Coordinates of N, CA and C in Angstrom, one line a residue:
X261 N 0.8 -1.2 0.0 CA 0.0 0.0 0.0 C 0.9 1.2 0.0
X262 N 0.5 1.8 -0.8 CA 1.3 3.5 -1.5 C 0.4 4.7 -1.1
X263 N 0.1 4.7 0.3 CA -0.8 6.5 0.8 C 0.4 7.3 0.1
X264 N -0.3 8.6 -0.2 CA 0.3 9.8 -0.3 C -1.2 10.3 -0.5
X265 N -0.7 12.2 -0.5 CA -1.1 13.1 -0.1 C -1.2 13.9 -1.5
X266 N -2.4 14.2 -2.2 CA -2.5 15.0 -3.4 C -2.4 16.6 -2.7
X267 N -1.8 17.4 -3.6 CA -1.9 18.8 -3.9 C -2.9 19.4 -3.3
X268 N -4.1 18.6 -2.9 CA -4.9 19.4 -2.8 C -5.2 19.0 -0.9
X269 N -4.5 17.9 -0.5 CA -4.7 17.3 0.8 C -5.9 16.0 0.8
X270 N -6.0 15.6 -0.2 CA -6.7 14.2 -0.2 C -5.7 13.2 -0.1
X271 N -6.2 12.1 0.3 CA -5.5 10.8 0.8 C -5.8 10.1 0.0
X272 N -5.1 9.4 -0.8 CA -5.5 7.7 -1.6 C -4.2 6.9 -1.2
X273 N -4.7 6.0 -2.4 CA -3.3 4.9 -2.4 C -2.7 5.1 -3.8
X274 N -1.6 5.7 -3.9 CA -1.0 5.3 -5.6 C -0.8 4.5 -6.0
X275 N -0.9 2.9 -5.5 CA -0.6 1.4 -6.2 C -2.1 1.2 -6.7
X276 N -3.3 2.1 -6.3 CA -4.7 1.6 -6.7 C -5.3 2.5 -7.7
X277 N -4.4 4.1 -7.9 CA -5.1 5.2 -8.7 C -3.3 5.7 -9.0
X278 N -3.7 6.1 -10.4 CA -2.4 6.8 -10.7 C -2.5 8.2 -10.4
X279 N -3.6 9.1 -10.3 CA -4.0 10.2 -9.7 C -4.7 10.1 -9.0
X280 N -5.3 11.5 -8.2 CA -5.9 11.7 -7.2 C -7.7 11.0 -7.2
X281 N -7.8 10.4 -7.3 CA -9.4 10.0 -7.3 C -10.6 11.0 -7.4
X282 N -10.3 11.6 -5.9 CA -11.1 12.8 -5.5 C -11.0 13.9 -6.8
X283 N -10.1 14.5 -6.7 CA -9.4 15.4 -8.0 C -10.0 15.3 -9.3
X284 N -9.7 13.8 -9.9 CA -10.4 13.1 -11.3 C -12.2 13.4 -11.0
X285 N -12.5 13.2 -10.0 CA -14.1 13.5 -10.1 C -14.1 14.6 -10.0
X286 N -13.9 15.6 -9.6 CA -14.3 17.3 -9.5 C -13.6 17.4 -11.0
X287 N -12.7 17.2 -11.6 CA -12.4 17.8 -13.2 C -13.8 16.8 -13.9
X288 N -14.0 15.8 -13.8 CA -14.9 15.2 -14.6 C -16.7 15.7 -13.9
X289 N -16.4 16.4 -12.9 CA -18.0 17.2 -12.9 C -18.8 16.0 -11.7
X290 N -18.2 15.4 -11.6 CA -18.8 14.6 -10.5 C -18.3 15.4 -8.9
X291 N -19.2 15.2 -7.9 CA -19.3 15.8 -6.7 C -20.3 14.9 -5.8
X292 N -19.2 13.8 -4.7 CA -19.6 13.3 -4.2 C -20.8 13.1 -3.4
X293 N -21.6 14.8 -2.9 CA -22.4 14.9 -2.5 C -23.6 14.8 -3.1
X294 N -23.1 15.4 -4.1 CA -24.4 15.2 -5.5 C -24.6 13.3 -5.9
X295 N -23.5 12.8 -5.6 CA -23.9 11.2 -6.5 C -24.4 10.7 -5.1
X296 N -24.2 11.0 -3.8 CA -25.3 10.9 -3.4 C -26.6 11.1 -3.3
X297 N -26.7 12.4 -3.4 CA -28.0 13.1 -3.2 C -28.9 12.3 -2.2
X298 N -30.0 12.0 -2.7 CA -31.2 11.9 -1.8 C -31.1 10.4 -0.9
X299 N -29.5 9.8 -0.5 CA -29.2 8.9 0.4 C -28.7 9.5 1.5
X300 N -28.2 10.8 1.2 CA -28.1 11.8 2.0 C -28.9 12.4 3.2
X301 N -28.8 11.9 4.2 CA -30.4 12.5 5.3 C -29.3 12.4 6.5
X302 N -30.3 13.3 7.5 CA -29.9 13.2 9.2 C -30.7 11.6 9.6
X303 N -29.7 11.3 10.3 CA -30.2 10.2 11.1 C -30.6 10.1 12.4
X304 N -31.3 10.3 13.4 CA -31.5 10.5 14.8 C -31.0 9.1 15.1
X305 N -29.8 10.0 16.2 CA -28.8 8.7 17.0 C -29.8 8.8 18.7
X306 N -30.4 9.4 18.7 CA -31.2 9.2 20.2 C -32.7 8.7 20.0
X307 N -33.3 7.7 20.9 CA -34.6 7.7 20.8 C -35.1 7.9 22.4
X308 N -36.3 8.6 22.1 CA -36.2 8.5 23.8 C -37.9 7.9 23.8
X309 N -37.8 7.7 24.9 CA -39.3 6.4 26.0 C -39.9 7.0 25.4
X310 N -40.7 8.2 24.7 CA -41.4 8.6 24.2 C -41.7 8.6 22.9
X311 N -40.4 8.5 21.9 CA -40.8 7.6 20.7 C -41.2 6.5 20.2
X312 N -42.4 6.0 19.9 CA -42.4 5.0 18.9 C -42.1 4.8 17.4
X313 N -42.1 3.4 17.5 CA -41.2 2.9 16.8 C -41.5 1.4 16.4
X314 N -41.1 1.1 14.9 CA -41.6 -0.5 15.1 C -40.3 -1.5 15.5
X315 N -39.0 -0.6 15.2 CA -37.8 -1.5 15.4 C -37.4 -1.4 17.1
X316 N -37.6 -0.2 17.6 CA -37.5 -0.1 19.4 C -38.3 0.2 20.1
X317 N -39.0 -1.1 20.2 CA -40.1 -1.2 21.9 C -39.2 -0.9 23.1
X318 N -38.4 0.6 23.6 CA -37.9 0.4 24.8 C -38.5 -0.1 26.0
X319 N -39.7 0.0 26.0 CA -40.6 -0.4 26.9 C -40.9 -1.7 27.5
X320 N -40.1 -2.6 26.2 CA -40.3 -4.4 26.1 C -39.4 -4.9 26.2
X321 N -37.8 -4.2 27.1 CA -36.6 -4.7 26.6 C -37.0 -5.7 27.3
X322 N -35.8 -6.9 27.1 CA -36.1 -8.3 27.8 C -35.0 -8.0 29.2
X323 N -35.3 -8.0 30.6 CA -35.1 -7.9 31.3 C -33.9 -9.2 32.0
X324 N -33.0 -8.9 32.5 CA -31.8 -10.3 33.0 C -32.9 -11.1 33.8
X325 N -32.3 -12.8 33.6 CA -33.3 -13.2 35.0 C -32.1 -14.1 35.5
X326 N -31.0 -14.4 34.3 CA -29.7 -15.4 35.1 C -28.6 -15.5 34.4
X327 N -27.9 -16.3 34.6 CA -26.5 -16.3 34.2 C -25.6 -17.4 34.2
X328 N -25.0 -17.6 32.5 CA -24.2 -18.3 32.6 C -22.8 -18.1 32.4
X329 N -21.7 -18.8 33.0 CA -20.3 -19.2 33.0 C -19.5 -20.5 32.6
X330 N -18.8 -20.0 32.0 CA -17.7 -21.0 30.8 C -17.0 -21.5 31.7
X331 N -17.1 -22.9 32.2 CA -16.0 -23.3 33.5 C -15.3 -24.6 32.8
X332 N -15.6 -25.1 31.9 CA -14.4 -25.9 30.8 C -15.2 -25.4 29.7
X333 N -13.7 -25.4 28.4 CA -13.9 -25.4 27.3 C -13.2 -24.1 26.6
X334 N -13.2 -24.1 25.6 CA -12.6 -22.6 24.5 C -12.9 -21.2 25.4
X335 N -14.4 -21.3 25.8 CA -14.6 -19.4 26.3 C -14.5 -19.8 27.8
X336 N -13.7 -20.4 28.4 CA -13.2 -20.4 29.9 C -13.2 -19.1 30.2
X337 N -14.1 -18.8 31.8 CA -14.1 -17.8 32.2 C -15.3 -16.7 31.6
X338 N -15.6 -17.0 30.3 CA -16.7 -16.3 29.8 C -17.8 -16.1 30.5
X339 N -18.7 -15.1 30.7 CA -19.8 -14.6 31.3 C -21.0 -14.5 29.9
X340 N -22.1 -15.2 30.3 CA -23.4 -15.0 29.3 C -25.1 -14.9 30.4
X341 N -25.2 -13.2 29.7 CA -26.9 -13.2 30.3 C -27.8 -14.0 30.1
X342 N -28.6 -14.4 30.7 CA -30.2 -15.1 30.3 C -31.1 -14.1 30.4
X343 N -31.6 -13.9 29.6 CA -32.8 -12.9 29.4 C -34.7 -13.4 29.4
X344 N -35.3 -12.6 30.2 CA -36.5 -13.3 29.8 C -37.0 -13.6 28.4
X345 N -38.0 -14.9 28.7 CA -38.2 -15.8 27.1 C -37.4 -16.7 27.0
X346 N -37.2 -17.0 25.3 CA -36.3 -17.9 25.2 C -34.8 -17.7 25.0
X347 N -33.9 -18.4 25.7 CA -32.7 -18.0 25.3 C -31.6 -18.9 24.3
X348 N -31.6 -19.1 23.0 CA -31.4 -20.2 22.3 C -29.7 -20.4 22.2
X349 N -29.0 -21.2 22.3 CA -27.4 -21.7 22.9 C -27.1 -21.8 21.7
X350 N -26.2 -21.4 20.8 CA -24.9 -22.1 19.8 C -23.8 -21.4 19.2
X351 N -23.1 -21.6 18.3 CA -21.8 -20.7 17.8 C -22.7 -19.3 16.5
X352 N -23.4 -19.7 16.5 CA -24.0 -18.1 15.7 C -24.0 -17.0 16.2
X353 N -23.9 -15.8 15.2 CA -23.9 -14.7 15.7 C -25.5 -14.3 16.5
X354 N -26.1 -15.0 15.8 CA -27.8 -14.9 16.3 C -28.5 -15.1 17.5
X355 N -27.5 -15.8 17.8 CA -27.9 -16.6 19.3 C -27.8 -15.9 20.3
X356 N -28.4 -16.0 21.3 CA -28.5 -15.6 22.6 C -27.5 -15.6 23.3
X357 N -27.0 -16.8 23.1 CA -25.7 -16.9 24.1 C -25.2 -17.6 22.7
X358 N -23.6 -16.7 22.4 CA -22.9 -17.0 21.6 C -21.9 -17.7 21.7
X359 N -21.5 -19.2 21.8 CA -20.4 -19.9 22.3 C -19.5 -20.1 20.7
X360 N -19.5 -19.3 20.2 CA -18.6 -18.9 18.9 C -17.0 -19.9 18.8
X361 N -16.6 -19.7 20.1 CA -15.3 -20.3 20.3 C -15.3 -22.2 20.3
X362 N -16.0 -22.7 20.6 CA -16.5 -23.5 21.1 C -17.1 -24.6 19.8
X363 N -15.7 -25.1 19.5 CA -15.8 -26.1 18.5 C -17.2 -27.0 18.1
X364 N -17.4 -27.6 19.5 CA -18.5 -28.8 19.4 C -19.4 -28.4 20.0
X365 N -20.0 -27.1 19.8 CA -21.5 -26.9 19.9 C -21.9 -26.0 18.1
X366 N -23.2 -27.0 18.1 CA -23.4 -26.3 16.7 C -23.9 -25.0 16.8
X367 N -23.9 -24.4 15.2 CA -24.4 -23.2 15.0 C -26.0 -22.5 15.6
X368 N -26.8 -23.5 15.3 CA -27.9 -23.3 15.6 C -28.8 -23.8 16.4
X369 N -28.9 -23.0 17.7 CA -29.7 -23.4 18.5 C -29.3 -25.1 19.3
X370 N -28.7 -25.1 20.0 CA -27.7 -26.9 20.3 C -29.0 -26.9 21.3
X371 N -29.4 -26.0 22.2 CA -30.4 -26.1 23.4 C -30.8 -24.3 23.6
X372 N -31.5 -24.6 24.7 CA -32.5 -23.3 24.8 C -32.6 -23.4 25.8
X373 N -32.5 -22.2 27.0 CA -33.0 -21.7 28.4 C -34.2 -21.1 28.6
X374 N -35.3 -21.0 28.9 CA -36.3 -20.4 29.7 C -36.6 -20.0 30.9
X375 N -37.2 -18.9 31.2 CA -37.8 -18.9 32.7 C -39.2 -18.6 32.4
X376 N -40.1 -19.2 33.7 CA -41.0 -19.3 33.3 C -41.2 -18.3 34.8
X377 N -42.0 -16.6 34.3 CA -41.9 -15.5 35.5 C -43.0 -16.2 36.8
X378 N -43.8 -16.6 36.4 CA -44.8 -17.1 37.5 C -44.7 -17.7 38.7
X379 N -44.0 -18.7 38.1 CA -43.3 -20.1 39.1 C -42.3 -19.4 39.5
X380 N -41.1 -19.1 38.4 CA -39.6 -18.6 38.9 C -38.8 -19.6 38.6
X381 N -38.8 -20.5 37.7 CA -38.1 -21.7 37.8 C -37.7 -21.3 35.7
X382 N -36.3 -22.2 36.0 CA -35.7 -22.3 34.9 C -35.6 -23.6 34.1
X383 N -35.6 -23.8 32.6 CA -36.0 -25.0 32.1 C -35.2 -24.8 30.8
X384 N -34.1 -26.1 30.7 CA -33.0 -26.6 29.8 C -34.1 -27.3 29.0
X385 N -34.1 -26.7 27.7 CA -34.7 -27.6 26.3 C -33.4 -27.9 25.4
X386 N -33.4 -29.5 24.8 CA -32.9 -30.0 23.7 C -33.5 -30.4 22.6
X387 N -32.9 -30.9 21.5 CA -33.5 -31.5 20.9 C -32.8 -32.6 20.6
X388 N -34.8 -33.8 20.8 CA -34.0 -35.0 21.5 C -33.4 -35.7 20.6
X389 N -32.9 -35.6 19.6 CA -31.7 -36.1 18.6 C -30.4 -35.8 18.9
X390 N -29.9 -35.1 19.8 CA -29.0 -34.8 20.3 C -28.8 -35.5 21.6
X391 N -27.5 -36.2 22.0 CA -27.0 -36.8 22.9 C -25.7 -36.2 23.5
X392 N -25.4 -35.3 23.3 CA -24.4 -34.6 23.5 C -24.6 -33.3 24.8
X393 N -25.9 -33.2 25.7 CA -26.0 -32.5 26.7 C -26.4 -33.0 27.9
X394 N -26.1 -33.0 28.5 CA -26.2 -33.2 30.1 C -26.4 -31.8 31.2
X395 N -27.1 -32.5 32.3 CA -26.9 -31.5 33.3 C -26.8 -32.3 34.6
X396 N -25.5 -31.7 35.1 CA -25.7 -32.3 36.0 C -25.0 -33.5 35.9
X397 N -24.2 -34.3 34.9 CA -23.7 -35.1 34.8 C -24.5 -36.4 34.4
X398 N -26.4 -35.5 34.0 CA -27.1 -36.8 33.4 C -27.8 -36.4 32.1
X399 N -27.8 -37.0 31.1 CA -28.1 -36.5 29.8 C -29.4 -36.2 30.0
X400 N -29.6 -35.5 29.0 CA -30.8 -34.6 29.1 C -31.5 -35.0 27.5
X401 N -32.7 -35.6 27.6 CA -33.4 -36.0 26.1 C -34.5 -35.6 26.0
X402 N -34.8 -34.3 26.3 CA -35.7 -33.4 26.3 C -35.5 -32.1 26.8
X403 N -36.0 -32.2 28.0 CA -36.0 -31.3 28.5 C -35.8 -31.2 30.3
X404 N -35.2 -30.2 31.2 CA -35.4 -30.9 32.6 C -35.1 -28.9 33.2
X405 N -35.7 -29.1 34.7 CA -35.8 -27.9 34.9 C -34.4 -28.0 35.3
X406 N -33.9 -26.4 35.9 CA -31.9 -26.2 36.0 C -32.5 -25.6 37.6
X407 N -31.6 -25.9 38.5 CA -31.4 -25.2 39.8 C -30.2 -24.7 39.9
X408 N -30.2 -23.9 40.7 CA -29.2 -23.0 40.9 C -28.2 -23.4 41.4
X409 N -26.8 -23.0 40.0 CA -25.4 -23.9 40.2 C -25.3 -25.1 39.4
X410 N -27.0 -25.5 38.4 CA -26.5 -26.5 37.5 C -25.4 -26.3 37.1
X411 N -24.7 -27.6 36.4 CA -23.9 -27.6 35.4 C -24.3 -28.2 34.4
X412 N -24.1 -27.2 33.3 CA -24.8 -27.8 32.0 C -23.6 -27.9 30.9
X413 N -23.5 -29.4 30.3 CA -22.3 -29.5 29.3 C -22.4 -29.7 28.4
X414 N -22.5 -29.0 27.1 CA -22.8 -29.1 25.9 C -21.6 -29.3 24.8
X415 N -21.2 -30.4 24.7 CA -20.1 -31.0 24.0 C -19.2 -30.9 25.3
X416 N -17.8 -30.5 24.7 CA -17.1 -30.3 25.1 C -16.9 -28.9 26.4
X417 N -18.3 -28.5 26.1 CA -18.4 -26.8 27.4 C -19.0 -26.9 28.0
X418 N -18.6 -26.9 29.3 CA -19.8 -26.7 30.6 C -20.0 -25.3 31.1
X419 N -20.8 -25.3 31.3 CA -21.3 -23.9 31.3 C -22.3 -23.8 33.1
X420 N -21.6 -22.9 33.6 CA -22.4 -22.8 35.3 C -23.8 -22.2 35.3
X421 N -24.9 -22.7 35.5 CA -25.8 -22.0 35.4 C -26.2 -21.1 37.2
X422 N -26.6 -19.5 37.3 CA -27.2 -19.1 38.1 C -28.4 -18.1 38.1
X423 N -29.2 -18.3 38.8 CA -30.5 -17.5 38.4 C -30.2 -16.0 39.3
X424 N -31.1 -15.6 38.5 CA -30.9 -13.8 39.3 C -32.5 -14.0 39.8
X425 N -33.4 -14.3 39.2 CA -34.9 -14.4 39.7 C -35.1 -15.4 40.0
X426 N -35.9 -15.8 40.9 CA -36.5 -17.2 41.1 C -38.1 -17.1 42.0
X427 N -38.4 -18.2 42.8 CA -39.2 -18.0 43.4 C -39.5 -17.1 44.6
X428 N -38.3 -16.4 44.8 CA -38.5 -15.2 45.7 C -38.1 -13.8 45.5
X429 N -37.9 -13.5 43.9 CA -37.9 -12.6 43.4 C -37.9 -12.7 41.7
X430 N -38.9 -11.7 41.2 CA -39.3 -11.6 39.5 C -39.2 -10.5 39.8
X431 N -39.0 -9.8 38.1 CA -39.3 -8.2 37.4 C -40.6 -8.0 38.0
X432 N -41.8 -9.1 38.1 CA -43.2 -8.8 38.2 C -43.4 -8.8 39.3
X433 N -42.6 -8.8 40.6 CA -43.2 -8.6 42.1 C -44.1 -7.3 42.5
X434 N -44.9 -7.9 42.7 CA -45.2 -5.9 43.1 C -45.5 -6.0 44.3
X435 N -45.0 -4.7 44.6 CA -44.9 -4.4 46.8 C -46.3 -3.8 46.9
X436 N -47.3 -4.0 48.0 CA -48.5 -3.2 47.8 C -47.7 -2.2 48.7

């Protein structure tokens, strides 16, 4: 890579332009603003509780209810939130809890967390074609509820489970 500095204070590379880029468009009547034009707008970087919106319900964020920890495997040490709903486990960017590092868990969805606000209790889903998770040191071929401090090992990663909510505290308590 060849930066330098045109005559006029524009930056390119001369291994990719033999002149100035910028330069060559203002002599040929092009003006970057203009070949934008109407992609050109203000973008509002704030939204506040009082805007709606169809992409931000701030109102519906999904609230923490627990937490997991990488105690073997690639993301040793890692920290992952549980959020109310579902929380779906694998190496995708998509996922809830992203175990990216983590050779032997698949991409999509390997298992799923829930809390269910009512009860307060937390519930490990698989799918029962999979033989590869345990909790607890006993396979799991469905589904089984997690108590606090499970260990749940999916392939090669175990993962610490702890609840922030349970039966003696939800988002939905209310004090009279």
């Amino acid at each position: 890579m060849n930066i330098i500095k045109c005559n006029k204070g524009h930056i390119y590379d001369a291994d990719k332009f033999s002149a100035c880029p910028h330069c060559s468009n203002m002599k040929a009547g092009i003006h970057i603003d203009d070949y934008l034009g109407e992609y050109q707008q203000q973008i509002p970087t704030v939204i506040t509780r009082n805007t709606e919106t169809d992409d931000y319900d701030l109102n519906k964020r999904r609230k923490t209810v627990g937490f997991l920890v990488c105690i073997k495997g690639e993301m040793l040490g890692e920290g992952f939130l549980l959020r109310e709903g579902m929380n779906d486990i694998g190496r995708a960017s998509n996922m809830h809890v992203v175990l990216a590092d983590e050779p032997t868990v698949s991409r999509k969805r390997h298992a799923c967390i829930t809390f269910d606000s009512e009860k307060g209790t937390f519930t490990l889903y698989v799918d029962p074609d999979r033989g590869d998770i345990f909790c607890n040191g006993v396979q799991v071929k469905d589904s089984c509820q997690l108590e606090n401090r499970a260990l749940i090992q999916i392939g090669e990663c175990v993962l610490s489970f702890m609840a922030f909510c349970d039966s003696s505290f939800t988002w939905y308590t209310t004090e009279g």
